[in-house]
C-alpha atoms as one frame of an Amber mdcrd trajectory, in Angstrom:
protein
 123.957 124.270 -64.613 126.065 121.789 -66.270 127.825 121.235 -69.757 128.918
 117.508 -70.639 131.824 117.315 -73.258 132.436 114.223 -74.686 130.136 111.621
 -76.254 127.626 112.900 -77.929 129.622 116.060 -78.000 131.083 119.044 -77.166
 133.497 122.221 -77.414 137.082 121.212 -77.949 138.815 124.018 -76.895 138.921
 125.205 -73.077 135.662 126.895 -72.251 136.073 129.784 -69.955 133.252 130.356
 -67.037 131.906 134.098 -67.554 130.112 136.287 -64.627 126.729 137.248 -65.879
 126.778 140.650 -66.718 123.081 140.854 -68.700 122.285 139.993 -72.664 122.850
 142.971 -73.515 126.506 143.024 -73.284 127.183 139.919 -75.080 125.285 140.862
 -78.244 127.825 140.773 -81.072 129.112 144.609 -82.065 127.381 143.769 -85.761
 126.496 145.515 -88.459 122.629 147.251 -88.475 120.403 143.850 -87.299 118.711
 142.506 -90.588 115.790 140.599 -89.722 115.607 137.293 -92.079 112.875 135.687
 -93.187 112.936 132.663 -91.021 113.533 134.318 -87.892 110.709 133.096 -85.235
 108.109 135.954 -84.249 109.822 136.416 -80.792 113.425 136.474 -81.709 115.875
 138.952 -83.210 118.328 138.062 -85.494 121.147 139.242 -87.535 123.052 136.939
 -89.737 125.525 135.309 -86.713 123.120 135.751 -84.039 119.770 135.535 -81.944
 118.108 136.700 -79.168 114.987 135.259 -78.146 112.635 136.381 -74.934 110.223
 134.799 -73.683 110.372 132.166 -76.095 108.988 128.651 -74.642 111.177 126.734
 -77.033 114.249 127.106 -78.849 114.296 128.149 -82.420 114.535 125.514 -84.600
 113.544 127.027 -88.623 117.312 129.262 -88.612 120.419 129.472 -90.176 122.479
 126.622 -89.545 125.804 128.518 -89.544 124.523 131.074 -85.853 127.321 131.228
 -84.100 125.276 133.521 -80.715 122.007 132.480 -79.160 120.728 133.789 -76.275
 117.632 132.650 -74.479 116.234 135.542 -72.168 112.889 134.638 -69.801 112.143
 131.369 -71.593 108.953 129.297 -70.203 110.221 126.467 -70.739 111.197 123.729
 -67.467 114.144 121.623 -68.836 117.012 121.548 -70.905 116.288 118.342 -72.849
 119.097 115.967 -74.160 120.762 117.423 -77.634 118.554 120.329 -77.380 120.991
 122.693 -78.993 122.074 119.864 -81.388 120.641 121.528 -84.326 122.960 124.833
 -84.201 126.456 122.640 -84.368 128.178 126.480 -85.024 127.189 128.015 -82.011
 130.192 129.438 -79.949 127.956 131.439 -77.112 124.981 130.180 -75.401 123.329
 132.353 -72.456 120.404 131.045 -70.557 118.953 134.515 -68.701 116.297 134.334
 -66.199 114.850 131.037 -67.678 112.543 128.945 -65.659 114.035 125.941 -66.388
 115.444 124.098 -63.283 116.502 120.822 -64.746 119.270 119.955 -67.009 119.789
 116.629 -68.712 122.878 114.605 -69.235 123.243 115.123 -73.382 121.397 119.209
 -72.755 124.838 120.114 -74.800 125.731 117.233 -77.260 126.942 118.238 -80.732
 128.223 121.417 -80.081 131.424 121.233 -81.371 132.558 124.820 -81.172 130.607
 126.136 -77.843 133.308 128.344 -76.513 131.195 130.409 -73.869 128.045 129.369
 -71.838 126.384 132.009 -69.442 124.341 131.425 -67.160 122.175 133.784 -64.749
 119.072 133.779 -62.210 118.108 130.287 -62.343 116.994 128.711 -59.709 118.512
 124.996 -60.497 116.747 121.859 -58.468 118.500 119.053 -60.414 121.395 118.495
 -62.179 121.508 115.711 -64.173 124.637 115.682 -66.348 128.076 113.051 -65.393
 130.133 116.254 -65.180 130.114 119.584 -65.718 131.872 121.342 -68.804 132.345
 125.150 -68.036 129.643 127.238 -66.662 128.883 130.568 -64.687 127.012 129.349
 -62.335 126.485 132.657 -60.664 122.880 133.521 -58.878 121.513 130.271 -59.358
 120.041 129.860 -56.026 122.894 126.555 -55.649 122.975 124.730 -52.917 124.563
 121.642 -53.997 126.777 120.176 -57.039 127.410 116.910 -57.734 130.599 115.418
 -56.711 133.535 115.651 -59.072 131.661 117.798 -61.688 134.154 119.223 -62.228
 136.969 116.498 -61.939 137.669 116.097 -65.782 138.078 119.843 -66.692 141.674
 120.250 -66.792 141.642 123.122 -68.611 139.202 125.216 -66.618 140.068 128.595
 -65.651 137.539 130.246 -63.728 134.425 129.505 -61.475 132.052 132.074 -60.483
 129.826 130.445 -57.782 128.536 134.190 -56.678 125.025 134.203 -55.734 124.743
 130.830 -54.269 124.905 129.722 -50.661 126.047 125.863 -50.062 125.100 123.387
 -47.618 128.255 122.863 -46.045 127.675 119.505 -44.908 129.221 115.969 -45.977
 128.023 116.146 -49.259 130.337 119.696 -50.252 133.125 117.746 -49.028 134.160
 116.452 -52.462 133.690 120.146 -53.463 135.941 121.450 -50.514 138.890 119.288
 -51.268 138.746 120.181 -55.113 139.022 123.633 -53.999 141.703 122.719 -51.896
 143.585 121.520 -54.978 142.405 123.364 -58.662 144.584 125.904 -60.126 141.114
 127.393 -61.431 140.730 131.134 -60.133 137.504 130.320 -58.129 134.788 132.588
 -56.388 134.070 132.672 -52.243 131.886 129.560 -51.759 129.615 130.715 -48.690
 127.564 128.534 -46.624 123.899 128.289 -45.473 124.719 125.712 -43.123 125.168
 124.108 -40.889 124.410 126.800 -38.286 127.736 126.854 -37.389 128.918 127.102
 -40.592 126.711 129.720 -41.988 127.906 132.506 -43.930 131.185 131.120 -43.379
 133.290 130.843 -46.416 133.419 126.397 -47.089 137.020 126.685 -46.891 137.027
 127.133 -43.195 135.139 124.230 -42.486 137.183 121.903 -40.282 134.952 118.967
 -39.504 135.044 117.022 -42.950 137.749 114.694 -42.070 136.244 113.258 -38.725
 132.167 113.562 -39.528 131.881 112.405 -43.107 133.104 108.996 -42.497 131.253
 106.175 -40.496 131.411 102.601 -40.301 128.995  99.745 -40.397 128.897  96.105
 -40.019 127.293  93.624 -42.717 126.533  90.369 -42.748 129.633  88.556 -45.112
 128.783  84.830 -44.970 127.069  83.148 -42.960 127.961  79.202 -42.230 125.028
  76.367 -42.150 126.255  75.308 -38.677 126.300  76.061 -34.828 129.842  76.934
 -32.710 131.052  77.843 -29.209 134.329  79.498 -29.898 136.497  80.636 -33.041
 140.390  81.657 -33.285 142.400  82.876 -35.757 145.788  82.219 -37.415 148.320
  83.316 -40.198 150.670  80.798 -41.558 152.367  81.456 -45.037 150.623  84.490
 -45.713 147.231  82.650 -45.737 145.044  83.467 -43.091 142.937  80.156 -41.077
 140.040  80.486 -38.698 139.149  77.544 -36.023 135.846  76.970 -35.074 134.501
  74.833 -32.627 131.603  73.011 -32.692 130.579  70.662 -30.354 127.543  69.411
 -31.714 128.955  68.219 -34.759 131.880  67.408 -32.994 134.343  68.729 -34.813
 136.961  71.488 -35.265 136.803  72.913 -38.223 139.641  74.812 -39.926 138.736
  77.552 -42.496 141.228  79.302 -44.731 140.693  82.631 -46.601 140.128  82.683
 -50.479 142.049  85.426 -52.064 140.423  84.838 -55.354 136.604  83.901 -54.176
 136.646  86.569 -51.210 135.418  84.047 -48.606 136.083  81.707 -46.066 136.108
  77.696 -47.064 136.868  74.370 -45.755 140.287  73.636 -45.406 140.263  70.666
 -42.619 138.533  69.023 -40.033 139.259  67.873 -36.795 137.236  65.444 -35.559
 136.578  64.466 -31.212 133.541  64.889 -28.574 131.821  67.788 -27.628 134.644
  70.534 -28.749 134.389  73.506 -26.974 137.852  75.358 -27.782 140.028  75.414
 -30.745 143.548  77.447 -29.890 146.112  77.732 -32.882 149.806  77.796 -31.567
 152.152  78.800 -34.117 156.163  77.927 -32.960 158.520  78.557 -35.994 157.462
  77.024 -38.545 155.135  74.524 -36.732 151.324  74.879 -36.242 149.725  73.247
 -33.275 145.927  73.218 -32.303 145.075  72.536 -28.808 141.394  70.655 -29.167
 139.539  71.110 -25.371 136.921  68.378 -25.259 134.372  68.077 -22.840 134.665
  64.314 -22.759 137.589  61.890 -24.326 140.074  64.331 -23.103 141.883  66.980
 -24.930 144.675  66.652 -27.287 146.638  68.946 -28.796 147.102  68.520 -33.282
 150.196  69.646 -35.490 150.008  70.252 -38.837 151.386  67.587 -41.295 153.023
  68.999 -44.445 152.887  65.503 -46.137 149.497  64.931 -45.466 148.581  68.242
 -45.917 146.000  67.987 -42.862 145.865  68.338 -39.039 147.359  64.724 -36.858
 147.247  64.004 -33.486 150.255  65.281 -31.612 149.831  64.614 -27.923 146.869
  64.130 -25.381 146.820  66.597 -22.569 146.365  65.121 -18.824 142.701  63.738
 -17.974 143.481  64.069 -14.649 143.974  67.926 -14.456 141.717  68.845 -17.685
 137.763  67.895 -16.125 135.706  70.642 -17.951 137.887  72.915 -19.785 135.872
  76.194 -20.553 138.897  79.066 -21.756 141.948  78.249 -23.746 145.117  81.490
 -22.905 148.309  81.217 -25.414 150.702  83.701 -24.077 154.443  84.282 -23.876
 156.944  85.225 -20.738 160.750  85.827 -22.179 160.281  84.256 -25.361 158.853
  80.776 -23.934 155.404  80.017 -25.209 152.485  79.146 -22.933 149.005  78.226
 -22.706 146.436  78.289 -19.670 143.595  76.068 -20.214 140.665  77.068 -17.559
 138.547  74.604 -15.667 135.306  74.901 -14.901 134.717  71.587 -12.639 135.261
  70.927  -8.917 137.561  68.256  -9.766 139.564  70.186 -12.594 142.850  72.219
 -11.938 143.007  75.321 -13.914 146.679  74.502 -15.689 149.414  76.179 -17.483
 151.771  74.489 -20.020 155.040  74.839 -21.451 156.501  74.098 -24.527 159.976
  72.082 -24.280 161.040  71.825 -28.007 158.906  68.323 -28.188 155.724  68.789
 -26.788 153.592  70.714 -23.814 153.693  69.637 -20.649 151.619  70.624 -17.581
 153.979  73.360 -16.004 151.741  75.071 -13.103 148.261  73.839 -11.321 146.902
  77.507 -10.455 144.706  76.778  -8.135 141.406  73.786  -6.618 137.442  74.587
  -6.699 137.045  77.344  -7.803 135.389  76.178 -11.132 137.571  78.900 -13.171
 135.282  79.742 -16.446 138.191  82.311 -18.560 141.830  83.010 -18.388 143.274
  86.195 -19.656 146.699  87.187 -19.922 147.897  90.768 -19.575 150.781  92.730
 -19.492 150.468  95.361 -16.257 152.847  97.931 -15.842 155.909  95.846 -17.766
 155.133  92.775 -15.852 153.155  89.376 -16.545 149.715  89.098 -15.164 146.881
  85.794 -15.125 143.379  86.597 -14.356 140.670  84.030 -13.236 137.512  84.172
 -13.628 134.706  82.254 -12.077 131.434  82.057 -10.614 132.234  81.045  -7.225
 134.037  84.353  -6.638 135.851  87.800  -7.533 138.242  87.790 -10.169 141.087
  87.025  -9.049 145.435  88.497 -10.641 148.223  86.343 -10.476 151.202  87.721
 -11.411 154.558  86.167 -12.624 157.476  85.706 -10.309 160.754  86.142 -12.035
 162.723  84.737  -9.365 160.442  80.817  -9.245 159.381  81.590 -12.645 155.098
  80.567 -11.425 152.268  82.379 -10.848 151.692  83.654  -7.837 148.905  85.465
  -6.145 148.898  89.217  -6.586 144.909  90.461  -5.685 141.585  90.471  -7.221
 139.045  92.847  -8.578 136.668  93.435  -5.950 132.906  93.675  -5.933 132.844
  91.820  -9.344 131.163  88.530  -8.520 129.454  86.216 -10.926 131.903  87.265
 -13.542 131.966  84.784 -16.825 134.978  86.092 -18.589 137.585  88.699 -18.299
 139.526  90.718 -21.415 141.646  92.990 -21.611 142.532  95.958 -24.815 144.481
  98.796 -24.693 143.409 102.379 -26.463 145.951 105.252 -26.694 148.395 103.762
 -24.510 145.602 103.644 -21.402 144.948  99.290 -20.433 140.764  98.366 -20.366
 139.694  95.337 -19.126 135.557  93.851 -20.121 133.985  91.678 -17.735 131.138
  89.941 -18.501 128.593  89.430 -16.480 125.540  86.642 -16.911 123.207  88.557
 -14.314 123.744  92.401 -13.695 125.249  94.827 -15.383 128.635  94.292 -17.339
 131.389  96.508 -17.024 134.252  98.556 -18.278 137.196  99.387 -16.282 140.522
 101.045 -16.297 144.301 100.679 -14.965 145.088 103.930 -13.033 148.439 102.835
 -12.046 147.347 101.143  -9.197 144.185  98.916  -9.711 141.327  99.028 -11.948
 138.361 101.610 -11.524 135.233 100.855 -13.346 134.100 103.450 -15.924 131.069
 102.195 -17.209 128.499  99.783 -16.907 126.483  97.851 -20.001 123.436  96.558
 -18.924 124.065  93.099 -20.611 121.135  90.424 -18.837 121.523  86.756 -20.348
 125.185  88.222 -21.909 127.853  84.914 -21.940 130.411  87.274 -23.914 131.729
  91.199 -23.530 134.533  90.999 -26.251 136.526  93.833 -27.447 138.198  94.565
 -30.712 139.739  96.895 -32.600 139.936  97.625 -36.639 142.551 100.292 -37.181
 141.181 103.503 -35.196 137.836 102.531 -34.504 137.934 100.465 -31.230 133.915
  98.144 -30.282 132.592  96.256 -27.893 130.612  93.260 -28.850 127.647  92.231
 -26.117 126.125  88.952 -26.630 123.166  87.753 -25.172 120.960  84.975 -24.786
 117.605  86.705 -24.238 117.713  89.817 -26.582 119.722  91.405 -29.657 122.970
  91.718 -29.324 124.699  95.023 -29.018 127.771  96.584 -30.753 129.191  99.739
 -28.950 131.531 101.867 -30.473 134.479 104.165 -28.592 133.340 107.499 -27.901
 136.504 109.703 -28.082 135.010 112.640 -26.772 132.720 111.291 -23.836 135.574
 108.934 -23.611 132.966 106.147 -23.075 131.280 103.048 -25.013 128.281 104.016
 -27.110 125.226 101.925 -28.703 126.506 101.791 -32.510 124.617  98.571 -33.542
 122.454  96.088 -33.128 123.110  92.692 -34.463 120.543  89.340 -33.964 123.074
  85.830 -33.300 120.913  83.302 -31.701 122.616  82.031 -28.174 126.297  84.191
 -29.029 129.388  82.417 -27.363 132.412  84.554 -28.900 133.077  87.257 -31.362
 136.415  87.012 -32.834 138.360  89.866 -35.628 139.441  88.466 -38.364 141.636
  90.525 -40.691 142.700  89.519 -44.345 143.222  91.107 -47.871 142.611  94.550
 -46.597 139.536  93.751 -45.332 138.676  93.185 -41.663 135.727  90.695 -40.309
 134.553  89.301 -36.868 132.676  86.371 -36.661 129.543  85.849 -34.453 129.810
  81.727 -33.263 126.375  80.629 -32.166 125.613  77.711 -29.451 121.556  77.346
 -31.361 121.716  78.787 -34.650 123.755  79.762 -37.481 127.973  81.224 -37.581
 127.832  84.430 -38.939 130.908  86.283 -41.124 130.197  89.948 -40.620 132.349
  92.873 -42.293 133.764  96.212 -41.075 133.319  98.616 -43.668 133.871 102.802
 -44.144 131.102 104.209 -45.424 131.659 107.472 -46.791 128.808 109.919 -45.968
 130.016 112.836 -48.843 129.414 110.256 -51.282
């Protein structure tokens, strides 16, 4: 049952919730009842009250100064907006064993002085009203309220909820937490369920804050053209995305519009067939390294007097064939980047910055047609892995003493491996390897190598890509041949599980993208559209 106050109306003083204790009792001690002439044929009144049974309306033709009706076994279904309108003195209302089970928004509009409304064996379906003013809502057969009914009644006393079992699920969550927090003297609120739950009191429910939140990805923005990879940057609290996009031959830089809420043109870099876009922030310089399938690569730097991206250096022809993987790392605060080649003649290269410009530092390693580069911390201590389809991945590690990479192992029985990347979750190191043909697969550091823990069937996939917003750590499967897949972290299981199913035509990366409070990840697409999609809670009490 509810009571709106406000509006169209109301009781201005603080309306105290009664426990049904019958008509009977709540009869004004009057004077000998004097029937008056306009009483209606199944009421009884006196000259401040009423009591009506059975009635399938409410009296209309009566004194306009009643301050007591009560409604006993009434026929009728609903309590109707400004139903009571006409009786602006009345202080007490009771509704007895009514059939009624809905009650509109306005039921109680324009009664100004309703100090008391009772309430007692209804069996309620629907409640319709914004909030709730004061009620008993005792043996109403209840198994729900809406949320925050009772959010605006500051001055509420007490709630008898007697009578009525809840459904202890998400949606008594907003109901849990108010109890949590009223200074209202409120009844036991038992539950009918869940099964676990039932005939449990809802304040011992202990699953709210884990269960009645989800997440979900939606489709942001999507942009009118196709890409291979796309990186991310902050510079002066703006936030810039690079994608690449070698059929329009460009690079094009995106920044983040705090005022529109999306992602527009900011600049465009302009070569042949760009596969990778890599943003290099060092101080207060930006760099973009620009790998090119043909021309060669060059690396940009941002120009704060032509407000736009110029041509820095060109990286070595000789060592740069086919480059399919651009790596920015660091090793004792020197910056880095590992640029992966895919071509017999290529070297798989690391540079170093020198306070001017990059400049080839270490050839890794000849024909092995290396298609991804990751860089990972191990134990404390600085690790390269290659990937390619010509054999197992294979771990360099850093030498302290030459300062190179130098071979440390591989991960065995991995062949045909397309990428490798690593996350971390509670402390514990993951690594994702992709895998074109077979089953991809998830494996973990034990302290001494890396055990597999799980295995995605991923046929046509070109990317396994992990990411993390806040808590919730994914995995995001591309493929060529079917829907891609989104798996979420299973805590419990402690194992990836189907969450979603997304449709990018011909994925090649999925990159997170974090800005404004709200967190994205872009799907690039080799034959179809770049898609924005968003990371949002949804809140299943609501």
């Amino acid at each position: 049952m509810a009571l709106r106050r406000g509006g169209g109306g109301g009781a201005p003083g603080r309306l105290r919730l009664l426990l049904l204790l019958g008509a009977a009792c709540l009869i004004p001690p009057s004077a000998q009842v004097r029937r008056l002439a306009r009483c209606p044929a199944t009421c009884s009144c006196t000259k401040e009250s009423i009591i009506c049974v059975g009635s399938s309306w409410v009296p209309r033709i009566v004194p306009g100064d009643i301050s007591s009706l009560s409604l006993v076994n009434g026929t009728f279904s609903e309590i109707k907006d400004r139903m009571f309108s006409h009786l602006p003195s009345l202080q007490l209302l009771l509704l007895n064993s009514n059939s009624f089970t809905v009650i509109r928004d306005d039921a109680f509009a324009g009664l100004f002085h309703l100090e008391y409304l009772v309430t007692g064996h209804e069996i309620i379906t629907t409640l319709k009203c914004d909030f709730l003013g004061s009620s008993s809502l005792a043996n109403n057969h209840i198994k729900a309220l809406p949320r925050d009914v009772f959010s605006d009644l500051d001055s509420l006393i007490e709630l008898d909820l007697r009578g009525n079992k809840f459904e202890c699920d998400c949606k008594a969550k907003w109901l849990y937490l108010w109890l949590k927090m009223t200074n209202s003297t409120v009844s036991d609120v038992l539950c009918i369920g869940p099964p676990e739950y039932q005939e449990k009191k809802l304040n011992d429910v202990t699953s709210f804050d884990y269960e009645c939140t989800t997440t979900d990805f939606v489709v942001h923005q999507t942009l009118p053209y196709q890409s291979v990879s796309v990186d991310t940057f902050n510079s002066k609290n703006d936030v810039y995305v690079a994608i690449a996009q070698p059929s329009m031959e460009n690079c094009m830089v995106l920044e983040w519009d705090h005022i529109e809420m999306n992602f527009r043109s900011y600049d465009n870099i302009t070569g042949q067939s760009i596969v990778g876009c890599k943003a290099i922030l060092i101080d207060s310089q930006v760099f973009v390294v620009v790998a090119q399938l043909f021309g060669g690569s060059h690396i940009y730097k941002y120009d704060e007097n032509w407000t736009k991206f110029v041509k820095f250096q060109d990286i070595e022809v000789s060592r740069i064939s086919k480059p399919n993987d651009i790596e920015l790392f660091q090793i004792d605060d020197e910056t880095f980047f590992v640029i992966a080649d895919s071509s017999k003649a290529g070297l798989s290269t690391v540079y170093k910055w020198n306070s001017k410009g990059f400049y080839s530092y270490q050839s890794l390693h000849e024909w092995f047609r290396d298609t991804d580069a990751e860089f990972v911390d191990i134990d404390g201590k600085s690790h390269l892995i290659l990937s390619s389809r010509s054999q197992v991945p294979i771990i360099l590690q850093w030498n302290k003493s030459s300062k190179k990479f130098v071979p440390h192992g591989d991960i065995p029985n991995m062949e045909d491996v397309l990428a490798v990347k690593s996350f971390r979750m509670q402390n514990a190191l993951y690594l994702s390897l992709t895998r074109f043909i077979g089953d991809s697969r998830v494996m973990k550091w034990n302290g001494k190598q890396f055990v597999e823990i799980q295995a995605l069937p991923s046929r046509g996939a070109m990317t396994l890509q992990p990411f993390s917003f806040k808590d919730n750590h994914y995995l995001a499967l591309g493929s060529d041949y079917t829907f891609s897949q989104i798996y979420q972290w299973d805590k419990e299981k402690q194992l990836f599980k189907k969450f979603k199913e997304i449709y990018v035509q011909a994925p090649r990366s999925f990159t997170a993208v974090s800005t404004d409070r709200r967190d994205f990840f872009f799907a690039s697409s080799f034959k179809g559209k770049t898609k924005i999609f968003e990371h949002i809670i949804v809140d299943l009490s609501l």
